[in-house]
Coordinates of C-alpha atoms in Angstrom, one line a residue:
Chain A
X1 CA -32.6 -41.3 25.5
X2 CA -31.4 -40.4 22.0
X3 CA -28.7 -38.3 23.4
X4 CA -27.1 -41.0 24.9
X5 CA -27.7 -43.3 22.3
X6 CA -25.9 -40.9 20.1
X7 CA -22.8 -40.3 22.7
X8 CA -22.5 -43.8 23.3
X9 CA -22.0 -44.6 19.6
X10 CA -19.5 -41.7 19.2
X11 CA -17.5 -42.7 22.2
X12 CA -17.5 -45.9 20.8
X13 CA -16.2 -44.6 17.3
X14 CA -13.2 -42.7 18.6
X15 CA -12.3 -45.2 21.3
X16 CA -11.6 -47.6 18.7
X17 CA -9.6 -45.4 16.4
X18 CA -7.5 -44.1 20.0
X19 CA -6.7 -48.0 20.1
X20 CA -5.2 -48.3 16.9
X21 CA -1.2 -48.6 18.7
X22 CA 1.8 -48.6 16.5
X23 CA 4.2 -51.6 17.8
X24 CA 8.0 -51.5 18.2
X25 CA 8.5 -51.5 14.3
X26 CA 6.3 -48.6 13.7
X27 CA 3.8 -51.1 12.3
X28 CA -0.2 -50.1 13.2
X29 CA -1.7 -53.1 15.6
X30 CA -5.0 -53.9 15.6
X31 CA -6.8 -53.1 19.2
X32 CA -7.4 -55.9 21.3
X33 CA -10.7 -57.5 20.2
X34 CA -12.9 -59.2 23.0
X35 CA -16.3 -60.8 23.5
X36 CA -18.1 -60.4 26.8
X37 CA -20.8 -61.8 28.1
X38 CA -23.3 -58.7 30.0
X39 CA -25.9 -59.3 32.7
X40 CA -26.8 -55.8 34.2
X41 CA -28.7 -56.1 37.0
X42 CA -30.4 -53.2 39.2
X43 CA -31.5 -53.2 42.4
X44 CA -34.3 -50.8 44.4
X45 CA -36.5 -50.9 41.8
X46 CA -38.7 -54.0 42.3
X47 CA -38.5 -58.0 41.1
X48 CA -39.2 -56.9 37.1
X49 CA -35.9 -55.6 35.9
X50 CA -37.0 -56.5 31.8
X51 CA -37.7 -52.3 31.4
X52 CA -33.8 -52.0 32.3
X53 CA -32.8 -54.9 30.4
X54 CA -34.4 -53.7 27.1
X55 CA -33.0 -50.3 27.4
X56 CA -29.4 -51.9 27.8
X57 CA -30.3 -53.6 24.4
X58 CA -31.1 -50.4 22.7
X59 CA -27.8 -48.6 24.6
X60 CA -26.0 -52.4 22.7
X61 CA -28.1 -51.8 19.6
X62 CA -26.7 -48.2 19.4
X63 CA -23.6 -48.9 19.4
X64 CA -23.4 -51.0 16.0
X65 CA -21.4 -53.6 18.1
X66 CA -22.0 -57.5 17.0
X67 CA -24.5 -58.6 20.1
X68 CA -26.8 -61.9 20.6
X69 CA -29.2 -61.8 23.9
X70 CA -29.9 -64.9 26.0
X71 CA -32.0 -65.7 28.8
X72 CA -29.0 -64.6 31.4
X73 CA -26.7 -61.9 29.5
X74 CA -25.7 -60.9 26.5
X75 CA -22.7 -61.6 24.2
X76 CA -21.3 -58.3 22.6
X77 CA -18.1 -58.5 20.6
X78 CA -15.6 -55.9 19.3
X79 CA -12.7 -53.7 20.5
X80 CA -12.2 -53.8 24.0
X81 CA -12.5 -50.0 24.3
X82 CA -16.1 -49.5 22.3
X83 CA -17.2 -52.9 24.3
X84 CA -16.4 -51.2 27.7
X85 CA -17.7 -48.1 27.1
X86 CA -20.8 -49.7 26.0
X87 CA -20.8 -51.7 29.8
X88 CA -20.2 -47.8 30.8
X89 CA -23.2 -46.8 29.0
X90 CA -25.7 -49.4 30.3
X91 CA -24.6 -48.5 33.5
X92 CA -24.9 -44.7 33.3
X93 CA -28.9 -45.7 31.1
X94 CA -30.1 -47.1 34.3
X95 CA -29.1 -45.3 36.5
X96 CA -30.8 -42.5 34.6
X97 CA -33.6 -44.5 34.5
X98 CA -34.0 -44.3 38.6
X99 CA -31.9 -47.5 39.8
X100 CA -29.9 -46.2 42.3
X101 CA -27.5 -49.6 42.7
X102 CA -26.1 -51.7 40.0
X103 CA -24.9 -55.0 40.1
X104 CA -23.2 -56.4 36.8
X105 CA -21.9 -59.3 36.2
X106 CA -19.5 -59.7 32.9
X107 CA -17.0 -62.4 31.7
X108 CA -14.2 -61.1 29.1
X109 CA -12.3 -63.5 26.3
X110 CA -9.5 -62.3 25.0
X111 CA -6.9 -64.2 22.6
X112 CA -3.8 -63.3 20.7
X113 CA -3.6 -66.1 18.8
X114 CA -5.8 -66.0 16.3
X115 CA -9.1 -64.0 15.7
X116 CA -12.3 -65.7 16.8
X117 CA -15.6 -64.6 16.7
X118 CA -19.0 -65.6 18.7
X119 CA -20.5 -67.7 15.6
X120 CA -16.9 -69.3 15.4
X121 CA -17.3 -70.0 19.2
X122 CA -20.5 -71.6 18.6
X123 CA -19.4 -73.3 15.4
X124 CA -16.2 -74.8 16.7
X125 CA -18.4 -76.6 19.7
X126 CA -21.3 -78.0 17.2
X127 CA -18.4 -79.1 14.9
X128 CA -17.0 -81.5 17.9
X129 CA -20.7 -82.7 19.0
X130 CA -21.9 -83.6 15.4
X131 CA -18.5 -85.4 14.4
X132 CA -18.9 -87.2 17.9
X133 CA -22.6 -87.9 17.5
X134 CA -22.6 -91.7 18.0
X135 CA -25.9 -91.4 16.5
X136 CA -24.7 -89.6 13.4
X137 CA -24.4 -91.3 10.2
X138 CA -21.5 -89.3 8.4
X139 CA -19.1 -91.5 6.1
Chain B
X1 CA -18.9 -91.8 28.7
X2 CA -22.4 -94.3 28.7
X3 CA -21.8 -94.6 31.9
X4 CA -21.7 -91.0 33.0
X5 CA -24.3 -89.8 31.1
X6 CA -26.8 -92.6 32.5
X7 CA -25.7 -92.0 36.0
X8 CA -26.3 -87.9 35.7
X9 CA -29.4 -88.5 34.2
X10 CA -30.6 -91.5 36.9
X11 CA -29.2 -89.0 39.5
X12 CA -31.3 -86.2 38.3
X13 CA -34.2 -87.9 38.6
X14 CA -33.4 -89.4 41.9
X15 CA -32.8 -85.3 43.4
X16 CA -36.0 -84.3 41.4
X17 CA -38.2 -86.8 43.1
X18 CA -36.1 -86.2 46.3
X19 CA -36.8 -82.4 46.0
X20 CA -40.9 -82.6 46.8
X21 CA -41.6 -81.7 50.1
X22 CA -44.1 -81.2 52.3
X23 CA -45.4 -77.9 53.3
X24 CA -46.7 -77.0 56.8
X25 CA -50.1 -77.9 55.8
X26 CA -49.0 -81.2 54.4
X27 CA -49.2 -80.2 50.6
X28 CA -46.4 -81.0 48.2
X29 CA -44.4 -78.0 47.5
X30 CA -43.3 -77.8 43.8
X31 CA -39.0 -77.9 43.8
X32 CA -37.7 -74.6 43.7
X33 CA -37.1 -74.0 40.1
X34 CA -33.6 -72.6 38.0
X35 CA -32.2 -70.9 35.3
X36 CA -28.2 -71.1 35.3
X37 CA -25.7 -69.6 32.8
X38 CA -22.8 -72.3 32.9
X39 CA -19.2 -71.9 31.9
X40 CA -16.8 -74.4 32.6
X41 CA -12.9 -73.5 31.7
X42 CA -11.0 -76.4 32.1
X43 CA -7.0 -75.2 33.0
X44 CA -3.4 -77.0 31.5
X45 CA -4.8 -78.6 28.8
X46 CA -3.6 -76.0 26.3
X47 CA -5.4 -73.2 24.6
X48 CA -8.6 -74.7 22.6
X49 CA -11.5 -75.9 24.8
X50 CA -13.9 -76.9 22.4
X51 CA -13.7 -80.6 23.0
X52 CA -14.4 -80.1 27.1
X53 CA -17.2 -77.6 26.2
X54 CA -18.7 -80.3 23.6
X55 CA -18.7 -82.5 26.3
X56 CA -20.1 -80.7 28.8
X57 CA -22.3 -80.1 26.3
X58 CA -23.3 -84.0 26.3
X59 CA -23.6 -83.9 29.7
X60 CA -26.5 -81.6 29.6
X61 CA -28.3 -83.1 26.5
X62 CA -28.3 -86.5 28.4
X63 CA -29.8 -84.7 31.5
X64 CA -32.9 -84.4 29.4
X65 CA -33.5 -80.7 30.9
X66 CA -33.7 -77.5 29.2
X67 CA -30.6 -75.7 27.6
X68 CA -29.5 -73.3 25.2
X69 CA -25.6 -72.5 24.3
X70 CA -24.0 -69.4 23.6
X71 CA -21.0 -68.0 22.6
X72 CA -20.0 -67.5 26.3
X73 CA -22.1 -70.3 28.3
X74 CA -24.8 -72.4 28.4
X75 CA -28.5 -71.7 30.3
X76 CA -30.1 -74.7 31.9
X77 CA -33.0 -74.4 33.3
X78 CA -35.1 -76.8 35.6
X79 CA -35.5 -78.2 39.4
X80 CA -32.4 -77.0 41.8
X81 CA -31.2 -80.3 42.6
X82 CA -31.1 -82.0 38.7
X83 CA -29.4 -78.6 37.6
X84 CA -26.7 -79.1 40.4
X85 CA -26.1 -82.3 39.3
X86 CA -25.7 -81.4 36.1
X87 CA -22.7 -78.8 37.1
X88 CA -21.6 -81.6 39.0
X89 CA -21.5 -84.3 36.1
X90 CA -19.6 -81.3 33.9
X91 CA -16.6 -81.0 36.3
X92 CA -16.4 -84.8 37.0
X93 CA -16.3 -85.5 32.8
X94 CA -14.0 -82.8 32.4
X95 CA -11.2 -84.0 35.1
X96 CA -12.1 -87.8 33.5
X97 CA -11.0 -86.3 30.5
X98 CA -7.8 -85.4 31.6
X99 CA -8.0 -82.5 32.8
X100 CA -6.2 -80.8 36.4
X101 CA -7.8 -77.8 37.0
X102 CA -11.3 -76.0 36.2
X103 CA -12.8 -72.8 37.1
X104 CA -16.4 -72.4 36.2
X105 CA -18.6 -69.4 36.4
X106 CA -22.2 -70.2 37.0
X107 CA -24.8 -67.4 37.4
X108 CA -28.2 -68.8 39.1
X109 CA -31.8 -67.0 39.1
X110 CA -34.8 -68.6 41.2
X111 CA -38.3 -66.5 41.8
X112 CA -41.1 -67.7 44.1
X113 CA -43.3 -65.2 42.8
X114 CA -44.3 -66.7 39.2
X115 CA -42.9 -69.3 36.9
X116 CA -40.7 -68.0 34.3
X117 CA -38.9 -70.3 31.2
X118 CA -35.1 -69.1 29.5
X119 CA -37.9 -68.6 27.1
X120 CA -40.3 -65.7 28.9
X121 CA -37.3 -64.1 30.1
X122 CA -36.2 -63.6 26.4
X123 CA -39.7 -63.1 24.9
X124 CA -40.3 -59.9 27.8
X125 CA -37.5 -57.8 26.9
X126 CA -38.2 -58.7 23.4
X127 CA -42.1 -57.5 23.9
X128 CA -40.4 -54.4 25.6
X129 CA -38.2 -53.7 22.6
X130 CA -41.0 -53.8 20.3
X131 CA -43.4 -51.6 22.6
X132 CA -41.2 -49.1 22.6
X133 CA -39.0 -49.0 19.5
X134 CA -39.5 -45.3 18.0
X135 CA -39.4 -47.1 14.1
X136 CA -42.0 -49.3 14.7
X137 CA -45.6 -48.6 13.2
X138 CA -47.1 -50.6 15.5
X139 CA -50.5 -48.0 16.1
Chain C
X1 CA -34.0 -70.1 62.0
X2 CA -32.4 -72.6 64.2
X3 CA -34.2 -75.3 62.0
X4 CA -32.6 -74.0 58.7
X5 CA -29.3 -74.0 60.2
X6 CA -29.4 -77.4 61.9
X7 CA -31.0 -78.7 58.4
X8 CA -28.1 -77.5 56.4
X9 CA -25.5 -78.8 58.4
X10 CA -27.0 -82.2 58.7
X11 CA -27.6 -82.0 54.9
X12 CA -24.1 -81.3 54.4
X13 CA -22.8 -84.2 56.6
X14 CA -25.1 -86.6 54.8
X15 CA -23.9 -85.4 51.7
X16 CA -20.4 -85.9 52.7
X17 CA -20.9 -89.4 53.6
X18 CA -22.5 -90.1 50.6
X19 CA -19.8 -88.8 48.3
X20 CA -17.4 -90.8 49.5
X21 CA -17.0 -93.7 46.5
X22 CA -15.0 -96.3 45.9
X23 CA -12.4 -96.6 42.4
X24 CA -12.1 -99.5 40.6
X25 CA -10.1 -101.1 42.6
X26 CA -12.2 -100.7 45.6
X27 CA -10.3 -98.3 47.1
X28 CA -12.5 -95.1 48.3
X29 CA -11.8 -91.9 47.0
X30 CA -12.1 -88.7 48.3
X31 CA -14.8 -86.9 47.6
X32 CA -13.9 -83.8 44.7
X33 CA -12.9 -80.8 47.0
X34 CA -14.0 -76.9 45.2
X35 CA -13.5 -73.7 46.5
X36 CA -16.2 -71.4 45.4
X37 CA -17.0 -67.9 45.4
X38 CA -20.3 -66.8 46.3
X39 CA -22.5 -63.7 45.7
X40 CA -26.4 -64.3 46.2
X41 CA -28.3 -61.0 45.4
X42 CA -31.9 -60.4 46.3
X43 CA -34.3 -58.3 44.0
X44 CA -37.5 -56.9 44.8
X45 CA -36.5 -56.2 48.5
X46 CA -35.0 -52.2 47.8
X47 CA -31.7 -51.3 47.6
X48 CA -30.0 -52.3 50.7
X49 CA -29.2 -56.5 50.9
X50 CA -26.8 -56.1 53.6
X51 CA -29.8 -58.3 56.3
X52 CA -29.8 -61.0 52.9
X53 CA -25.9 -61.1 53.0
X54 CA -26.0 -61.3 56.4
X55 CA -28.8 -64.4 57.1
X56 CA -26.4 -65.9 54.4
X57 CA -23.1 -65.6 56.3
X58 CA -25.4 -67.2 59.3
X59 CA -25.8 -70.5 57.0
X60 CA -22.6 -70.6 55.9
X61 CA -21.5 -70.5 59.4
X62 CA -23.6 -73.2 60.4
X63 CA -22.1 -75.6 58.5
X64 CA -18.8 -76.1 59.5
X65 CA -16.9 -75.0 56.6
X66 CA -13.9 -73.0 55.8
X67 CA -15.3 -69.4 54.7
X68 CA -14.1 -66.1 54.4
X69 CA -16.1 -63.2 53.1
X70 CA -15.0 -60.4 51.3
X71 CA -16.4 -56.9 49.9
X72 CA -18.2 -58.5 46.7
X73 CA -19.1 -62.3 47.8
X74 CA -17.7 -65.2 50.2
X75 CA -15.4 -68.1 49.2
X76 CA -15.8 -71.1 50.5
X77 CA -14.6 -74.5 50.5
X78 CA -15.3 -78.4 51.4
X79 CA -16.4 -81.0 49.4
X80 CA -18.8 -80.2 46.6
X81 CA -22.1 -81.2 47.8
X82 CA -21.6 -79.8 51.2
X83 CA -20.7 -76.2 49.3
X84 CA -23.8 -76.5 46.6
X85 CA -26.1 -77.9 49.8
X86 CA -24.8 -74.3 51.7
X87 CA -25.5 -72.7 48.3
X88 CA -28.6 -74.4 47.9
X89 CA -29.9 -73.3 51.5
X90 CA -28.9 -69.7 50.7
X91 CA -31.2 -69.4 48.0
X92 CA -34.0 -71.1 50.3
X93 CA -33.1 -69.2 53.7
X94 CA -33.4 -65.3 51.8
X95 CA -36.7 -66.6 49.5
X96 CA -38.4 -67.7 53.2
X97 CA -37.2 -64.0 54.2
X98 CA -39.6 -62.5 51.6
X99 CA -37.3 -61.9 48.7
X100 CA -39.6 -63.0 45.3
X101 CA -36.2 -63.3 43.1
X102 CA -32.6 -63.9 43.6
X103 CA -29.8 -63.4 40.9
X104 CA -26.2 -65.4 42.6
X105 CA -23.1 -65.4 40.6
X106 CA -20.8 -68.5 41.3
X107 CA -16.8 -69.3 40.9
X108 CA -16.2 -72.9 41.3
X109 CA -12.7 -74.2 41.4
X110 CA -11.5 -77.9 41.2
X111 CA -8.2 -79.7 40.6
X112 CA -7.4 -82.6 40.5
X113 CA -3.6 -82.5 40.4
X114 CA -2.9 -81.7 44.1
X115 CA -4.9 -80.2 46.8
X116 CA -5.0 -76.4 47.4
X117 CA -6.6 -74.8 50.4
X118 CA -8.3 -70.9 49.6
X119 CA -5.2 -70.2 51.9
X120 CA -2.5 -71.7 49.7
X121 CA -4.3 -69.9 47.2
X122 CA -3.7 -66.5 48.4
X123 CA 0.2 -67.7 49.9
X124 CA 1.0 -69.0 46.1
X125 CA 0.8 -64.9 45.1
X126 CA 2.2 -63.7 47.8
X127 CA 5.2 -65.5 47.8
X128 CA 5.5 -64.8 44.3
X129 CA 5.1 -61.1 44.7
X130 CA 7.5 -60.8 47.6
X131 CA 10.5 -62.8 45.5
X132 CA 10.2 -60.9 42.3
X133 CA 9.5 -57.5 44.3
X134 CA 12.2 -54.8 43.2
X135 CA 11.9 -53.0 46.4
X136 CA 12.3 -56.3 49.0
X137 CA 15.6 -57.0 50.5
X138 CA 15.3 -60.9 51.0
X139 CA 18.5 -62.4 51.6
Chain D
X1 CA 7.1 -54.0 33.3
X2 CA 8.0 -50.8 34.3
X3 CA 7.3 -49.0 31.3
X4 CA 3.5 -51.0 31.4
X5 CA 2.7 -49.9 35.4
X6 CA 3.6 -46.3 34.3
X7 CA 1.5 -46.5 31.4
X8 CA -1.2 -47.7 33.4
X9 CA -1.2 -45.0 36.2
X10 CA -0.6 -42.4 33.4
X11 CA -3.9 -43.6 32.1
X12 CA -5.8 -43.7 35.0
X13 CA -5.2 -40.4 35.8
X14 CA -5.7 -38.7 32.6
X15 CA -9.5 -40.5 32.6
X16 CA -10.0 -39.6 36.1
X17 CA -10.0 -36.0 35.3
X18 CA -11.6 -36.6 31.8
X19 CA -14.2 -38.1 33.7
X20 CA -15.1 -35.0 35.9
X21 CA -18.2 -33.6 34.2
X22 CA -20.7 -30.7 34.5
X23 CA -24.2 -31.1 35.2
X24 CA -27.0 -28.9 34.0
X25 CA -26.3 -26.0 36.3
X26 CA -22.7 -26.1 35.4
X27 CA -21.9 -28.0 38.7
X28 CA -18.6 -30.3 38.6
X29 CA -20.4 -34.0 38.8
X30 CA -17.9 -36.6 40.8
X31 CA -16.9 -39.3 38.0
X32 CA -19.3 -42.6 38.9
X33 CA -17.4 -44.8 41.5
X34 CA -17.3 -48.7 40.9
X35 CA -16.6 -51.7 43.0
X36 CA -15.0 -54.3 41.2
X37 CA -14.5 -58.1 41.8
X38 CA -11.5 -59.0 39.3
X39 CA -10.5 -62.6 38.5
X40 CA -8.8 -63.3 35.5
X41 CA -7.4 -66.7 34.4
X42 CA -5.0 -66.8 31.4
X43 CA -5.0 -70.6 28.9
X44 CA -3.0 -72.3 27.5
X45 CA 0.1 -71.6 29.7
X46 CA -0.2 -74.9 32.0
X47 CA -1.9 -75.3 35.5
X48 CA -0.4 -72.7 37.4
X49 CA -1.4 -69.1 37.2
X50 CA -0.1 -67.9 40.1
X51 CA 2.7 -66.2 38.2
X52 CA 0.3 -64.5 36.4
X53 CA -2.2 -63.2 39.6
X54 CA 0.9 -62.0 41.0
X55 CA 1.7 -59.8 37.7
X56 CA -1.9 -58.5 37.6
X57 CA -1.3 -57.7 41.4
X58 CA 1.3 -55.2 40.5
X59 CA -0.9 -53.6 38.0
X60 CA -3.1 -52.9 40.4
X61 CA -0.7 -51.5 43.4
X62 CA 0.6 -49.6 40.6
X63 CA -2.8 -47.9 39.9
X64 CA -2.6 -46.5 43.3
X65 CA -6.4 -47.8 43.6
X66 CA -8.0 -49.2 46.4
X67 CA -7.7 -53.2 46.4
X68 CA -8.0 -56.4 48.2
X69 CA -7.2 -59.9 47.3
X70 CA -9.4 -63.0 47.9
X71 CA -9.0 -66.6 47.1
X72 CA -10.8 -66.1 44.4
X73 CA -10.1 -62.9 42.6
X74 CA -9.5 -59.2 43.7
X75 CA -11.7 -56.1 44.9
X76 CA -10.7 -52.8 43.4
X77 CA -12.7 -49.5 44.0
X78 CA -12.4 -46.0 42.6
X79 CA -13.5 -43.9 39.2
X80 CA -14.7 -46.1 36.7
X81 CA -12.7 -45.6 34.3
X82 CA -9.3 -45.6 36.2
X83 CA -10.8 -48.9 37.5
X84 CA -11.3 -50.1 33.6
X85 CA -8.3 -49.3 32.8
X86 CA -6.3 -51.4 34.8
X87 CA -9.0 -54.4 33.7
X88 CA -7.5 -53.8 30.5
X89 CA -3.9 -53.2 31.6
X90 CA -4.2 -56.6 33.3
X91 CA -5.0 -58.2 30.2
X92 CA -2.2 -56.4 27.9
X93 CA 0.5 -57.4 30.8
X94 CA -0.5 -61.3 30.7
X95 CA -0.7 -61.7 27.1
X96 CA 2.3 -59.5 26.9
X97 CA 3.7 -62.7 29.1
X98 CA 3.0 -65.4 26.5
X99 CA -0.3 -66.2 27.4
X100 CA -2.5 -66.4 24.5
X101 CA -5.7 -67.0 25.9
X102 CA -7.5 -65.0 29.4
X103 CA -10.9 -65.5 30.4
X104 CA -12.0 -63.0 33.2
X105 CA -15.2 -62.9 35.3
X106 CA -15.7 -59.6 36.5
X107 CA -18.7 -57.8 39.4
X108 CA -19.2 -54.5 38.7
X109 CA -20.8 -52.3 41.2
X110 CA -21.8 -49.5 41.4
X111 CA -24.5 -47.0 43.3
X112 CA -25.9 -43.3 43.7
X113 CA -28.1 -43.2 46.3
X114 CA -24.6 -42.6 48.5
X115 CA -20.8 -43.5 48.8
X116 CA -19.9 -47.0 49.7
X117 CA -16.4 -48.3 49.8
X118 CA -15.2 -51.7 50.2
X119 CA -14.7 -51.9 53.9
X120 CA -18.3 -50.0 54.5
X121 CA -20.0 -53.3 52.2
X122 CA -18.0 -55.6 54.5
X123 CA -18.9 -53.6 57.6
X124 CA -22.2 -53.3 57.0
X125 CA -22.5 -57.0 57.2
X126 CA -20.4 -57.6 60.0
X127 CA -22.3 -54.9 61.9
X128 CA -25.9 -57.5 61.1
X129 CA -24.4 -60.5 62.2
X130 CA -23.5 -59.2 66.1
X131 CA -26.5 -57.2 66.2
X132 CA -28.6 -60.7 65.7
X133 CA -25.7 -62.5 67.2
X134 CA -27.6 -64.9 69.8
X135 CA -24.1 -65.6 71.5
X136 CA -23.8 -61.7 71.4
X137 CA -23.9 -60.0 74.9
X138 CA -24.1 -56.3 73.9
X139 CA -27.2 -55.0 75.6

């Protein structure tokens, strides 16, 4: 378990120094950033998945990867390549674990025009419902 | 937007009630129960969503079922039918709006073994994490 | 069997019926067309689902609508509440086979600008891949 | 363009072989095979993506990988990682169009109790419904 912990983590760390590009001008990009939302999901090994899903979160955890569980996934945000090879990692953890068949399912946000993080995503919707609020007594 | 939100929640209630049957032995059968992860993208109405996703939002406050937002969604959980209608009520708001085109991803989990809340799903992996987390001192 | 299948596709027929309404000016609308994409995935029933997938394709069958399966789901399209009802009777149909839990992941498209057909879908690409194709020698 | 579908194949390849590893006796391990269901949508550029689809399409044929398009999105098979990487390349390509925005909802599949392509999953199925056909006259 640690092992992979450990080669997760490292994968992670050179993936996202490998996806430092230099553009046309010889200036260093940042990678692509991304947030994704995770729900691993094995089958062939019974109705009570929770063992896999808690040993995903550790594989997440591991990875030192921004990440918030909910009751159907969890968000993860970073650089694309440490983010996938996390997915990767879940994958390979449960199948070590004994699930022979993995079905995932994973939605990916990308945006070039400015940076955005989960919180801001979360921030930027309360924002609209509290100014809204025909109940609300701002001035 | 009264209007909407009266008739979502009237229809709700209408399915709900709708959604008791009979079994073969005459007794009522509880609905079968749901936890969805919602994401509605509405299309050609530029780059920030955050007012359709606010309103959608409304939509399932008004509903008066469980929900918790995310970063990347929203879970609902409750009887099939008022859940539906729900979805539903989201894309009908979001065209009203003024919107041409949406594409919404909508995972959905029912069980007929046991009852299960957004909430145990969350606290069992969480109970899991603790168990077995090597820096703990539980004894 | 039989029973489900003749339930759904009176369900759907109702529903139909019922979602015709009428604007403001009296006029009826149509009811809002989606195409969706369906993957209903049955745990606690070992690793092969291909009998779930295929009672499924049996339902979707029986009521009427346009369908077309692929190698990770089915799309399929008609007015909304005859979809969600097929949906809906998935979900019951592989739970009365003996499956305790069932995870489904759901596309749903709607537009309101024009109507578009999971055929004109696919012909949209296609035609633009054949006229920007290097290697095609349209006239 | 060019220049990105090289790139892309160029990168599939060298993580294909990457991806070979040995297992505890030394023994060359096949890299872990994925199915994929692929559908991005890009904001903020107006109503119709189909120009964008049809530029992910090419990524794909490019990637000499397995694939099928649906209404709804595209099946790709092979090594995970060649897979991955044309998730990503498909993202690069339609930002690198002008779109600032893509969400993507992606299945990921995968299995080691044995090999399963894309046309075996759909097969299987297929192979269900005129065994239980009750139109079906095969003896």
């Amino acid at each position: 378990m640690m092992t992979a912990d450990i080669s997760v983590s490292a994968r992670a760390t050179t993936m996202s120094s490998d996806d430092i590009k230099s553009d046309m001008n010889g200036e260093r990009q940042a990678p692509m950033q991304v947030i994704v939302d995770l729900c691993v999901v094995p089958l062939g090994v019974g109705v009570s998945v929770s063992e896999y899903v808690a040993a995903c979160q550790r594989v997440i955890e591991a990875s030192g990867l921004g990440y918030r569980m909910h009751a159907y996934g969890t968000n993860i945000e970073g650089p694309w390549d440490a983010v996938m090879a996390v997915v990767k990692a879940c994958h390979e953890r449960v199948h070590a674990m004994g699930a022979p068949r993995i079905t995932t399912t994973l939605k990916l946000g990308t945006r070039t025009d400015r940076e955005q993080s989960m919180d801001d995503k979360v921030a930027s919707v309360e924002t609209r419902l509290r100014a809204s609020d025909p109940g609300a007594s701002e001035a």
